[in-house]
Amino acid sequence: MSIYDTSISKKKTPIDYTKRGFNEIREELSSYIKRYYPNSYKDFNASSFGSMMIDLMSYLGDQLHFYIDHNANEANPVFAKESENVIGHLMPYGLKIRKPAAPALVDLYVPFPAKDSGVGIDENYEVVVLSSSEYKTQGGNVFSQAKDILVNASTADIIGHKLTDDGSSLSYYILRVPVPVKSGIVRDFSVDIGDPRKFLKIEIPDANISEIISVLDSEGNEYVQVDNLSIDTVLMPITDLSSTDNTTKIKMKNIPVPRRYVVEESLNKTYIQFGYGSDEDLSTNSLVDPSKPLLNQTGMKHISTPRQNPYNIFTSNALGVAPQNTTITVTYRSNSTLNVNAAVGTLNQIVTARLSFTNEQLLDSTKTSYIRENLEIYNEQPINGFVSIPNTEELKMRYLGNYATQGRAVTKQDYISSVYAMPSSYGSIKRAGIVRDTNDLRRNLNLYLMAEGADGKFQEPSILLKQNVKTWLDSLRMISDSIDIIDAKIINLGLDIKVQTSNTSNPQSLLAEIKTKLYEELMTIPPNIGESFYISEVYKILRQIPEIINIPLRDGVIVRNLVGSGTHSSYSYDTAENMSLDESYIYIPENSIWEIKYIDDIRGTII
């Protein structure tokens, strides 16, 4: 038998599949060659051709193992890292990537002419401020008005007046009226559609879309947004002018929507997608009696919600009518900057104010011009409904629990997931926490909320944002649950670091590196409400810096509470009193959240 014929013994050779790294594979290959080819190859010098081939094979094996592990991780929503894969996994859980708008209720000050007698308001100058009006903050963020606002003596408050030039009588009253606004500029995008295409998908070329307002074709047909294309009816508000009910003149009506679309989003792109039906599906023969179910389901005696409606208005199963041979115009709202939150008093510039007077041709043009030219806007409350786009880990934290809610809130996690899933056009909450109030006789739930300010830091949510959360949860909560919505307390922390470094290190640059690394590692994913601050995590981060050779155990890391001074929270918290016995973490109450607000809140000493 030839010395090269080792097939019999090699067949029995066990292969260790746990060897996955470069060095492990290289060692395994070298051992294999030495064992089965002792007379064929003996030069294992690092510079030899054979060693180069072994290195290349080891490198290839390492790369293949990496991609195998990577693909396996990306196939699991818990371990996925790439943003597109995370989004794909979380879409079925209710993920909405669209950048949220920042809704607010701001004060518009309108000069209103007095009667010729100088006493009382001249109601002839009743004016409607149209929803196409736009306002701007000092930082350049544009806000558009959400709906038309009527300004008269009954809808506004009189807060001041202006005298005539001689001071003998009143010429104008100053009226204040609340105006709902949303961040973003209203824009249009049009695209020509040719022959019919199944499941037509259109990309809107704007990376900052916060809301789709309307979709119309050139024939005037409106397409309605639905959660999924199988929904063929929606509830629409209809104004009933003949109603004698003083409480409301709005009634809800179930409207069939053969023309409909869904919105699909990624981090930087927005699409609208239609069904695959045609206009022929709207013929009278396609309509069925809505009192008769299209699907007979044995034992089903209840009436489903519109989201799960077993009664189809149309016999067609084309999932809606797609546009064809027309021009589609999409009206949407787009944020102008990365962060559209605003501090108190910064929304004070009027970009465009569009006013509509009743019978303006009969009014004094001098007075109508004065009204247009002397409008003022001001926000008494901070605008903080916008939350910066979360990273992949925060996306998973927000939405993995959303699937289990199934459109209702029963457990504590259901409530938290439901708050995060609130439609972005009504604002977004940065952090939410909920606890049972054991001191209350009703044992109600305390929902603690935290928003994001204009500087990207934690801030108490505005009144309007909390009102939107309340309205949203009212449709999801259990009827027996009582919920109090409360601002979470902010505990601003500072760190004093003392480390020993190698002699070759530059102290100043190293200190800046330490501060930057600590701040980024600790605040990349902000903590949850009630989450403890782990001092052990600070030690772990410091040990990863190669230049640091020692950290004193007693005073290497000191945590302090920063209060007031106009830049930090006014809430005082004793960090030393609330430290664990092993000094590894600081306890944070269930109604509070910690934050290292600025990088300079971290101070360091090199010994």
Coordinates of C-alpha atoms in Angstrom, one line a residue:
M1 CA 0.0 0.0 0.0
S2 CA 1.3 3.5 -0.9
I3 CA 2.3 5.8 1.9
Y4 CA -0.1 8.3 0.3
D5 CA -3.1 6.0 0.5
T6 CA -4.5 6.7 3.9
S7 CA -8.2 6.5 2.9
I8 CA -8.9 3.6 5.3
S9 CA -7.7 5.4 8.4
K10 CA -9.0 8.8 7.3
K11 CA -12.5 7.5 7.1
K12 CA -12.5 6.9 10.8
T13 CA -11.1 10.3 11.6
P14 CA -13.5 12.3 13.9
I15 CA -14.1 15.9 12.9
D16 CA -14.5 18.5 15.6
Y17 CA -17.2 20.8 14.3
T18 CA -16.8 23.1 17.4
K19 CA -13.6 24.5 16.0
R20 CA -14.9 27.7 14.4
G21 CA -12.3 30.5 14.9
F22 CA -9.2 31.2 12.7
N23 CA -6.6 29.9 15.2
E24 CA -8.7 26.8 16.1
I25 CA -9.2 25.9 12.5
R26 CA -5.5 26.5 11.7
E27 CA -4.4 24.3 14.6
E28 CA -6.8 21.5 13.5
L29 CA -5.6 21.6 9.9
S30 CA -2.0 21.5 11.0
S31 CA -2.6 18.5 13.2
Y32 CA -4.5 16.8 10.4
I33 CA -1.6 17.2 8.0
K34 CA 1.0 16.1 10.5
R35 CA -1.0 13.0 11.3
Y36 CA -2.0 11.8 7.8
Y37 CA 0.6 13.3 5.6
P38 CA 3.8 13.0 7.6
N39 CA 6.0 12.1 4.6
S40 CA 4.3 14.4 2.1
Y41 CA 4.6 17.7 3.9
K42 CA 7.0 18.8 6.7
D43 CA 7.6 22.5 6.3
F44 CA 5.4 24.3 8.8
N45 CA 7.5 27.4 8.8
A46 CA 5.3 30.5 9.1
S47 CA 6.8 31.9 5.8
S48 CA 6.3 28.7 3.7
F49 CA 3.9 28.3 0.9
G50 CA 2.1 25.5 2.7
S51 CA 1.6 27.7 5.8
M52 CA 0.1 30.3 3.6
M53 CA -2.4 27.8 2.2
I54 CA -3.3 26.7 5.7
D55 CA -3.8 30.3 6.7
L56 CA -6.1 30.9 3.7
M57 CA -8.2 27.9 4.4
S58 CA -8.4 28.9 8.0
Y59 CA -9.5 32.4 7.0
L60 CA -12.1 31.0 4.7
G61 CA -13.5 28.7 7.3
D62 CA -13.6 31.5 9.9
Q63 CA -15.5 33.7 7.4
L64 CA -18.0 31.0 6.5
H65 CA -18.7 30.3 10.2
F66 CA -19.2 34.0 10.8
Y67 CA -21.8 34.3 8.0
I68 CA -23.5 31.1 9.2
D69 CA -23.8 32.5 12.7
H70 CA -24.7 36.0 11.4
N71 CA -27.6 34.6 9.2
A72 CA -28.8 32.4 12.1
N73 CA -28.9 35.5 14.4
E74 CA -30.6 37.7 11.8
A75 CA -33.3 35.0 11.3
N76 CA -34.4 35.5 15.0
P77 CA -36.0 38.9 16.0
V78 CA -34.4 38.7 19.4
F79 CA -30.8 38.5 18.2
A80 CA -31.1 40.4 14.9
K81 CA -28.8 43.5 14.6
E82 CA -29.3 44.8 11.0
S83 CA -32.0 47.5 10.9
E84 CA -33.7 46.1 7.8
N85 CA -33.9 42.6 9.3
V86 CA -35.2 43.9 12.6
I87 CA -37.9 46.0 10.8
G88 CA -38.9 43.0 8.8
H89 CA -39.3 40.8 11.9
L90 CA -41.2 43.5 13.8
M91 CA -43.7 44.5 11.1
P92 CA -46.1 41.7 12.1
Y93 CA -45.8 43.0 15.7
G94 CA -47.2 46.4 14.7
L95 CA -44.0 48.3 14.1
K96 CA -44.5 51.7 12.5
I97 CA -41.3 53.3 11.4
R98 CA -42.7 56.6 10.1
K99 CA -41.1 59.5 12.0
P100 CA -43.5 60.8 14.5
A101 CA -45.0 64.2 14.4
A102 CA -45.0 66.6 17.3
P103 CA -48.6 67.7 18.0
A104 CA -49.3 70.7 20.1
L105 CA -52.0 73.2 21.1
V106 CA -50.6 76.7 20.8
D107 CA -52.2 80.1 21.4
L108 CA -53.0 82.4 18.4
Y109 CA -53.5 86.1 19.2
V110 CA -56.0 87.8 16.8
P111 CA -56.8 91.5 16.8
F112 CA -60.6 91.8 16.5
P113 CA -62.3 95.1 15.5
A114 CA -64.5 96.8 18.0
K115 CA -67.9 98.2 17.1
D116 CA -68.2 101.7 15.9
S117 CA -69.4 102.7 19.3
G118 CA -66.2 101.4 20.8
V119 CA -68.0 98.9 23.0
G120 CA -68.2 95.2 22.2
I121 CA -66.8 93.1 19.3
D122 CA -67.9 93.6 15.8
E123 CA -69.1 90.1 14.9
N124 CA -69.1 90.9 11.2
Y125 CA -65.3 90.3 11.2
E126 CA -65.7 86.6 12.3
V127 CA -62.8 84.8 10.6
V128 CA -61.7 81.3 10.0
V129 CA -58.0 80.5 10.2
L130 CA -57.5 77.8 7.6
S131 CA -55.6 74.6 8.2
S132 CA -53.1 75.5 5.4
S133 CA -51.5 78.1 7.8
E134 CA -47.9 77.5 8.8
Y135 CA -45.8 78.7 11.8
K136 CA -42.2 78.4 12.7
T137 CA -40.0 78.2 15.8
Q138 CA -36.8 80.2 16.5
G139 CA -34.8 77.2 15.4
G140 CA -36.5 77.0 12.0
N141 CA -38.9 74.0 12.7
V142 CA -42.1 74.5 10.7
F143 CA -45.5 73.5 12.2
S144 CA -48.7 73.3 10.1
Q145 CA -52.2 73.9 11.4
A146 CA -54.1 70.7 11.9
K147 CA -57.6 71.9 11.2
D148 CA -59.7 75.1 10.4
I149 CA -60.3 77.3 13.5
L150 CA -63.2 79.7 13.8
V151 CA -62.4 82.9 15.7
N152 CA -65.3 84.9 17.2
A153 CA -66.5 86.1 20.6
S154 CA -67.7 82.6 21.6
T155 CA -64.6 80.6 20.6
A156 CA -61.9 82.9 21.9
D157 CA -61.0 84.7 25.1
I158 CA -60.5 88.4 25.3
I159 CA -57.2 89.1 26.9
G160 CA -56.5 92.8 25.9
H161 CA -57.4 95.7 23.8
K162 CA -56.0 98.5 21.6
L163 CA -57.1 102.1 21.8
T164 CA -57.7 104.5 18.9
D165 CA -54.9 107.0 18.1
D166 CA -56.5 109.7 20.3
G167 CA -57.1 107.3 23.1
S168 CA -60.8 108.1 23.3
S169 CA -62.2 104.6 22.6
L170 CA -61.4 101.0 21.8
S171 CA -60.4 100.1 18.2
Y172 CA -59.4 96.5 18.6
Y173 CA -59.9 93.7 21.1
I174 CA -57.1 91.1 21.4
L175 CA -58.5 87.6 21.2
R176 CA -56.7 84.4 22.2
V177 CA -57.8 81.1 20.6
P178 CA -56.1 77.7 20.9
V179 CA -54.9 76.3 17.6
P180 CA -53.9 72.6 17.1
V181 CA -50.6 72.3 15.1
K182 CA -48.4 69.4 14.0
S183 CA -44.7 69.5 13.1
G184 CA -43.9 69.4 9.4
I185 CA -44.6 71.0 6.1
V186 CA -47.6 69.8 4.0
R187 CA -46.3 68.7 0.6
D188 CA -47.7 67.0 -2.6
F189 CA -46.2 64.3 -4.7
S190 CA -47.7 63.2 -8.1
V191 CA -47.0 60.2 -10.2
D192 CA -48.5 59.1 -13.5
I193 CA -50.0 55.6 -13.6
G194 CA -50.4 53.7 -16.8
D195 CA -51.9 50.2 -17.4
P196 CA -53.3 48.4 -14.4
R197 CA -50.7 46.5 -12.2
K198 CA -51.4 44.1 -9.4
F199 CA -50.4 45.3 -6.0
L200 CA -49.0 48.6 -7.4
K201 CA -46.4 50.0 -5.0
I202 CA -45.4 53.7 -5.1
E203 CA -42.4 55.1 -3.3
I204 CA -42.7 58.7 -1.9
P205 CA -39.3 60.3 -2.3
D206 CA -39.0 61.9 1.1
A207 CA -37.1 60.4 4.1
N208 CA -38.9 62.5 6.7
I209 CA -42.6 61.7 6.2
S210 CA -44.7 61.8 9.4
E211 CA -48.2 61.4 8.0
I212 CA -50.1 60.6 4.8
I213 CA -52.9 63.2 4.6
S214 CA -54.7 62.1 1.4
V215 CA -54.3 60.2 -1.8
L216 CA -56.4 61.4 -4.9
D217 CA -56.4 60.5 -8.6
S218 CA -56.9 62.9 -11.4
E219 CA -60.6 61.9 -11.7
G220 CA -61.2 63.1 -8.1
N221 CA -61.4 59.6 -6.6
E222 CA -60.1 59.4 -3.0
Y223 CA -58.1 56.4 -1.7
V224 CA -58.5 55.6 2.0
Q225 CA -55.7 54.3 4.2
V226 CA -56.4 51.0 6.0
D227 CA -54.4 48.8 8.2
N228 CA -54.5 45.9 5.7
L229 CA -56.0 45.5 2.3
S230 CA -58.6 42.9 3.4
I231 CA -60.4 45.7 5.3
D232 CA -63.1 47.0 2.9
T233 CA -65.1 49.3 5.3
V234 CA -64.1 52.1 7.6
L235 CA -65.9 54.2 10.2
M236 CA -66.1 57.8 9.0
P237 CA -67.4 60.9 10.9
I238 CA -70.4 62.5 9.2
T239 CA -71.8 65.9 10.2
D240 CA -75.6 65.7 10.7
L241 CA -76.9 69.2 10.3
S242 CA -80.4 68.1 11.0
S243 CA -79.5 66.7 14.4
T244 CA -81.3 68.2 17.4
D245 CA -78.9 66.7 19.9
N246 CA -76.9 69.5 21.6
T247 CA -74.1 67.1 22.6
T248 CA -72.8 66.3 19.2
K249 CA -73.7 66.6 15.5
I250 CA -71.2 64.0 14.4
K251 CA -72.3 60.5 13.7
M252 CA -70.2 57.5 12.7
K253 CA -71.1 55.7 9.5
N254 CA -69.7 52.5 8.1
I255 CA -68.5 53.4 4.7
P256 CA -67.3 50.9 2.0
V257 CA -63.8 51.8 0.7
P258 CA -63.2 49.9 -2.6
R259 CA -60.3 52.3 -3.3
R260 CA -57.8 51.8 -0.5
Y261 CA -54.1 51.5 0.3
V262 CA -51.7 50.5 3.0
V263 CA -48.5 52.3 4.0
E264 CA -45.2 50.4 4.3
E265 CA -42.2 52.0 5.8
S266 CA -38.5 51.4 6.4
L267 CA -36.0 53.7 8.2
N268 CA -35.6 56.0 5.2
K269 CA -38.4 55.1 2.8
T270 CA -42.2 55.2 2.6
Y271 CA -44.4 53.3 0.2
I272 CA -48.1 53.1 -0.5
Q273 CA -49.5 49.9 -1.9
F274 CA -52.8 49.2 -3.5
G275 CA -54.7 46.0 -4.3
Y276 CA -55.1 44.3 -7.7
G277 CA -58.7 45.1 -8.6
S278 CA -59.9 47.2 -11.5
D279 CA -62.7 49.7 -12.1
E280 CA -64.9 46.8 -13.4
D281 CA -65.1 45.5 -9.8
L282 CA -67.2 48.6 -9.0
S283 CA -70.1 47.6 -11.3
T284 CA -73.5 47.2 -9.7
N285 CA -73.3 43.4 -10.1
S286 CA -70.4 43.3 -7.7
L287 CA -72.4 44.7 -4.8
V288 CA -74.1 42.2 -2.5
D289 CA -76.7 42.6 0.1
P290 CA -74.7 43.7 3.2
S291 CA -77.3 42.1 5.5
K292 CA -76.2 38.6 4.3
P293 CA -72.8 37.2 5.2
L294 CA -70.6 36.2 2.3
L295 CA -69.0 33.5 4.4
N296 CA -71.1 31.0 6.3
Q297 CA -69.4 30.2 9.6
T298 CA -71.0 27.5 11.7
G299 CA -71.7 28.5 15.3
M300 CA -70.7 32.1 14.8
K301 CA -73.4 34.2 16.4
H302 CA -71.5 37.3 17.3
I303 CA -70.8 40.5 15.3
S304 CA -67.1 41.1 14.8
T305 CA -65.4 44.5 14.9
P306 CA -64.8 46.3 11.6
R307 CA -61.1 45.2 11.8
Q308 CA -62.3 41.5 11.7
N309 CA -65.4 42.0 9.6
P310 CA -66.8 38.7 8.1
Y311 CA -69.3 40.7 6.0
N312 CA -67.9 41.8 2.7
I313 CA -69.5 44.7 0.8
F314 CA -68.0 43.6 -2.5
T315 CA -67.9 40.1 -3.9
S316 CA -64.5 40.8 -5.5
N317 CA -61.6 39.4 -3.6
A318 CA -59.0 41.7 -5.3
L319 CA -58.2 43.5 -2.0
G320 CA -59.2 46.9 -3.4
V321 CA -59.2 48.8 -6.7
A322 CA -55.8 49.8 -8.0
P323 CA -55.4 53.1 -9.9
Q324 CA -54.9 52.9 -13.7
N325 CA -54.4 55.4 -16.5
T326 CA -54.5 58.3 -14.1
T327 CA -52.3 60.6 -12.0
I328 CA -52.0 59.9 -8.3
T329 CA -51.4 62.9 -6.0
V330 CA -50.2 62.1 -2.5
T331 CA -50.5 64.9 0.1
Y332 CA -48.3 64.3 3.1
R333 CA -46.7 66.0 6.1
S334 CA -42.9 66.0 6.2
N335 CA -40.7 67.1 9.1
S336 CA -38.2 69.7 8.1
T337 CA -35.5 68.9 10.7
L338 CA -34.3 65.8 12.7
N339 CA -35.8 67.0 16.0
V340 CA -39.0 69.1 15.9
N341 CA -39.6 69.4 19.6
A342 CA -39.7 73.0 20.9
A343 CA -39.2 74.6 24.2
V344 CA -41.7 77.0 25.8
G345 CA -42.1 80.3 23.9
T346 CA -40.0 79.3 20.8
L347 CA -43.0 78.8 18.4
N348 CA -43.5 82.5 17.8
Q349 CA -43.2 83.1 14.1
I350 CA -45.9 83.1 11.5
V351 CA -44.8 81.8 8.1
T352 CA -48.2 81.9 6.3
A353 CA -51.5 82.8 7.9
R354 CA -54.5 82.1 5.6
L355 CA -57.7 83.7 6.8
S356 CA -61.2 83.5 5.4
F357 CA -63.8 86.2 6.3
T358 CA -67.5 85.9 5.7
N359 CA -68.5 88.3 2.9
E360 CA -65.1 90.0 2.9
Q361 CA -66.0 92.2 0.1
L362 CA -68.5 94.0 2.4
L363 CA -65.9 94.6 5.2
D364 CA -63.4 97.4 5.7
S365 CA -60.2 96.3 3.9
T366 CA -58.1 98.4 6.3
K367 CA -59.4 96.4 9.2
T368 CA -59.0 93.0 7.5
S369 CA -55.5 93.9 6.5
Y370 CA -54.7 94.9 10.0
I371 CA -55.9 91.5 11.3
R372 CA -53.7 89.6 8.8
E373 CA -50.6 91.7 9.6
N374 CA -50.8 91.6 13.4
L375 CA -51.4 87.9 14.2
E376 CA -49.1 86.4 16.8
I377 CA -48.4 82.8 17.9
Y378 CA -47.0 81.5 21.1
N379 CA -46.7 78.1 22.9
E380 CA -47.3 78.2 26.6
Q381 CA -46.3 74.5 26.9
P382 CA -43.3 72.6 25.6
I383 CA -43.8 70.7 22.4
N384 CA -42.4 67.2 22.9
G385 CA -44.4 64.7 20.9
F386 CA -41.4 63.9 18.7
V387 CA -39.1 61.0 19.6
S388 CA -35.8 60.5 17.7
I389 CA -35.7 57.3 15.7
P390 CA -34.8 54.5 18.1
N391 CA -31.9 52.1 17.4
T392 CA -32.6 48.4 16.7
E393 CA -32.3 47.3 20.4
E394 CA -34.9 49.9 21.4
L395 CA -37.2 48.9 18.5
K396 CA -37.2 45.3 19.8
M397 CA -37.8 46.5 23.4
R398 CA -40.8 48.6 22.2
Y399 CA -42.5 46.2 19.8
L400 CA -41.8 42.6 20.7
G401 CA -44.4 43.0 23.5
N402 CA -46.9 44.6 21.1
Y403 CA -47.9 41.3 19.4
A404 CA -49.3 39.8 22.6
T405 CA -51.6 42.8 23.2
Q406 CA -53.9 41.8 20.3
G407 CA -55.6 45.2 20.3
R408 CA -56.3 45.3 24.1
A409 CA -54.5 46.0 27.3
V410 CA -54.7 43.5 30.2
T411 CA -51.3 43.1 31.7
K412 CA -48.8 45.8 32.7
Q413 CA -46.7 45.0 29.6
D414 CA -49.8 45.3 27.4
Y415 CA -50.3 48.9 28.6
I416 CA -46.6 49.8 28.1
S417 CA -46.6 48.3 24.6
S418 CA -49.9 50.0 23.7
V419 CA -48.4 53.4 24.7
Y420 CA -45.5 52.9 22.4
A421 CA -47.8 51.7 19.6
M422 CA -49.9 54.9 19.7
P423 CA -50.2 56.3 16.1
S424 CA -47.2 58.7 15.6
S425 CA -49.4 61.5 14.3
Y426 CA -50.6 62.0 17.9
G427 CA -47.1 62.2 19.3
S428 CA -44.8 59.6 20.8
I429 CA -43.7 58.7 24.3
K430 CA -40.0 58.2 25.0
R431 CA -40.5 56.0 28.1
A432 CA -43.5 54.5 29.9
G433 CA -43.8 52.6 33.2
I434 CA -46.9 51.3 35.0
V435 CA -47.4 50.2 38.6
R436 CA -50.4 49.2 40.8
D437 CA -51.2 51.8 43.4
T438 CA -51.6 49.8 46.6
N439 CA -52.5 52.8 48.6
D440 CA -55.6 53.6 46.5
L441 CA -58.9 51.9 47.5
R442 CA -59.6 51.3 43.8
R443 CA -56.1 49.8 43.4
N444 CA -55.9 51.8 40.2
L445 CA -52.9 51.8 37.9
N446 CA -50.4 54.6 37.8
L447 CA -49.0 55.2 34.4
Y448 CA -45.7 57.2 34.4
L449 CA -44.7 58.8 31.2
M450 CA -41.5 60.6 29.9
A451 CA -41.1 62.5 26.7
E452 CA -38.2 63.8 24.7
G453 CA -37.3 67.6 24.7
A454 CA -36.1 69.8 22.0
D455 CA -32.5 69.0 23.1
G456 CA -33.0 65.3 22.8
K457 CA -33.0 64.9 26.6
F458 CA -35.8 63.6 28.9
Q459 CA -38.7 66.1 29.5
E460 CA -42.1 65.8 31.1
P461 CA -44.8 65.3 28.4
S462 CA -47.1 68.1 27.4
I463 CA -50.7 68.2 28.5
L464 CA -51.9 67.5 24.9
L465 CA -49.6 64.5 24.6
K466 CA -50.9 63.0 27.9
Q467 CA -54.5 63.7 26.7
N468 CA -53.7 61.8 23.5
V469 CA -52.3 58.8 25.5
K470 CA -55.5 58.8 27.7
T471 CA -57.8 58.8 24.6
W472 CA -55.7 56.1 23.0
L473 CA -55.8 53.8 26.1
D474 CA -59.5 54.3 26.6
S475 CA -60.1 52.2 23.5
L476 CA -57.8 49.4 24.7
R477 CA -58.0 49.1 28.5
M478 CA -60.2 46.7 30.5
I479 CA -63.4 48.3 31.6
S480 CA -62.6 47.6 35.3
D481 CA -59.1 49.3 35.1
S482 CA -58.7 52.8 36.4
I483 CA -55.6 54.6 35.2
D484 CA -53.9 57.8 36.4
I485 CA -51.4 59.4 34.0
I486 CA -48.5 61.0 35.9
D487 CA -45.2 62.6 34.9
A488 CA -42.2 60.5 35.9
K489 CA -39.5 62.2 38.0
I490 CA -36.1 62.8 36.4
I491 CA -33.0 62.0 38.5
N492 CA -30.0 63.7 36.9
L493 CA -26.8 61.8 37.8
G494 CA -23.2 62.8 37.6
L495 CA -20.1 60.6 37.8
D496 CA -16.7 61.2 39.4
I497 CA -14.1 58.8 37.9
K498 CA -10.7 58.1 39.3
V499 CA -8.4 55.8 37.3
Q500 CA -4.7 54.8 37.0
T501 CA -3.3 54.8 33.5
S502 CA -0.1 53.7 31.8
N503 CA 2.8 56.3 31.8
T504 CA 2.7 56.6 28.0
S505 CA -0.9 57.9 27.9
N506 CA -1.8 61.5 27.2
P507 CA -3.9 62.4 30.3
Q508 CA -6.1 65.1 28.6
S509 CA -7.0 63.2 25.5
L510 CA -7.5 60.0 27.5
L511 CA -9.8 61.7 29.9
A512 CA -11.9 63.0 27.0
E513 CA -12.0 59.5 25.6
I514 CA -13.2 58.1 28.9
K515 CA -16.0 60.6 29.2
T516 CA -17.1 60.1 25.6
K517 CA -17.2 56.3 25.9
L518 CA -19.0 56.3 29.3
Y519 CA -21.6 58.8 28.0
E520 CA -22.2 57.0 24.7
E521 CA -22.4 53.5 26.3
L522 CA -24.7 54.5 29.2
M523 CA -27.1 56.7 27.2
T524 CA -27.2 55.1 23.8
I525 CA -30.2 53.2 25.0
P526 CA -31.8 55.3 27.7
P527 CA -33.0 53.5 30.8
N528 CA -36.6 52.5 31.5
I529 CA -38.7 54.1 34.2
G530 CA -37.7 52.5 37.5
E531 CA -34.6 50.9 36.2
S532 CA -31.7 50.9 38.6
F533 CA -28.3 52.6 37.8
Y534 CA -25.6 49.9 37.8
I535 CA -22.2 51.1 39.0
S536 CA -20.8 47.8 38.0
E537 CA -21.6 48.6 34.4
V538 CA -19.4 51.7 34.7
Y539 CA -16.5 49.6 35.9
K540 CA -17.1 47.2 33.0
I541 CA -16.9 50.0 30.5
L542 CA -13.8 51.4 32.1
R543 CA -12.0 48.1 32.0
Q544 CA -12.5 47.9 28.2
I545 CA -10.2 50.9 27.7
P546 CA -6.7 49.5 27.2
E547 CA -4.9 52.5 28.7
I548 CA -6.5 52.1 32.1
I549 CA -4.5 49.7 34.2
N550 CA -6.3 50.1 37.6
I551 CA -9.5 51.5 39.1
P552 CA -9.7 52.0 42.9
L553 CA -12.5 50.0 44.4
R554 CA -13.4 52.4 47.1
D555 CA -13.6 55.7 45.2
G556 CA -13.0 54.7 41.6
V557 CA -16.6 55.6 40.7
I558 CA -18.7 58.0 42.7
V559 CA -22.3 58.8 41.7
R560 CA -23.8 62.1 42.6
N561 CA -27.2 63.8 42.1
L562 CA -27.3 67.0 40.1
V563 CA -30.2 69.3 41.0
G564 CA -31.5 72.6 39.6
S565 CA -29.2 75.5 38.4
G566 CA -31.5 75.9 35.4
T567 CA -30.0 73.0 33.5
H568 CA -30.9 69.9 35.5
S569 CA -34.1 68.5 37.1
S570 CA -35.2 70.1 40.4
Y571 CA -35.9 66.7 41.9
S572 CA -33.4 65.8 44.6
Y573 CA -32.5 62.2 45.3
D574 CA -30.0 60.8 47.9
T575 CA -27.9 58.4 45.8
A576 CA -25.7 57.3 48.8
E577 CA -28.8 56.4 50.9
N578 CA -30.3 54.4 48.1
M579 CA -27.2 52.4 47.2
S580 CA -27.2 48.6 47.4
L581 CA -25.3 46.9 50.2
D582 CA -22.6 45.6 47.8
E583 CA -22.4 49.1 46.2
S584 CA -23.0 47.7 42.8
Y585 CA -26.1 49.7 41.9
I586 CA -28.3 52.6 43.0
Y587 CA -32.0 51.9 43.5
I588 CA -34.4 54.0 41.4
P589 CA -38.0 54.4 42.5
E590 CA -40.8 53.1 40.2
N591 CA -42.0 56.6 39.4
S592 CA -38.5 58.0 38.4
I593 CA -36.0 57.6 35.7
W594 CA -32.2 58.4 35.8
E595 CA -30.3 60.3 33.2
I596 CA -26.8 61.6 32.6
K597 CA -27.9 64.7 30.8
Y598 CA -24.6 66.1 29.6
I599 CA -21.2 64.7 28.9
D600 CA -19.6 67.2 31.2
D601 CA -21.6 65.7 34.1
I602 CA -18.9 63.1 34.0
R603 CA -15.7 64.3 35.7
G604 CA -12.5 62.3 35.8
T605 CA -9.1 62.2 37.6
I606 CA -6.1 60.3 36.4
I607 CA -3.7 59.1 39.1

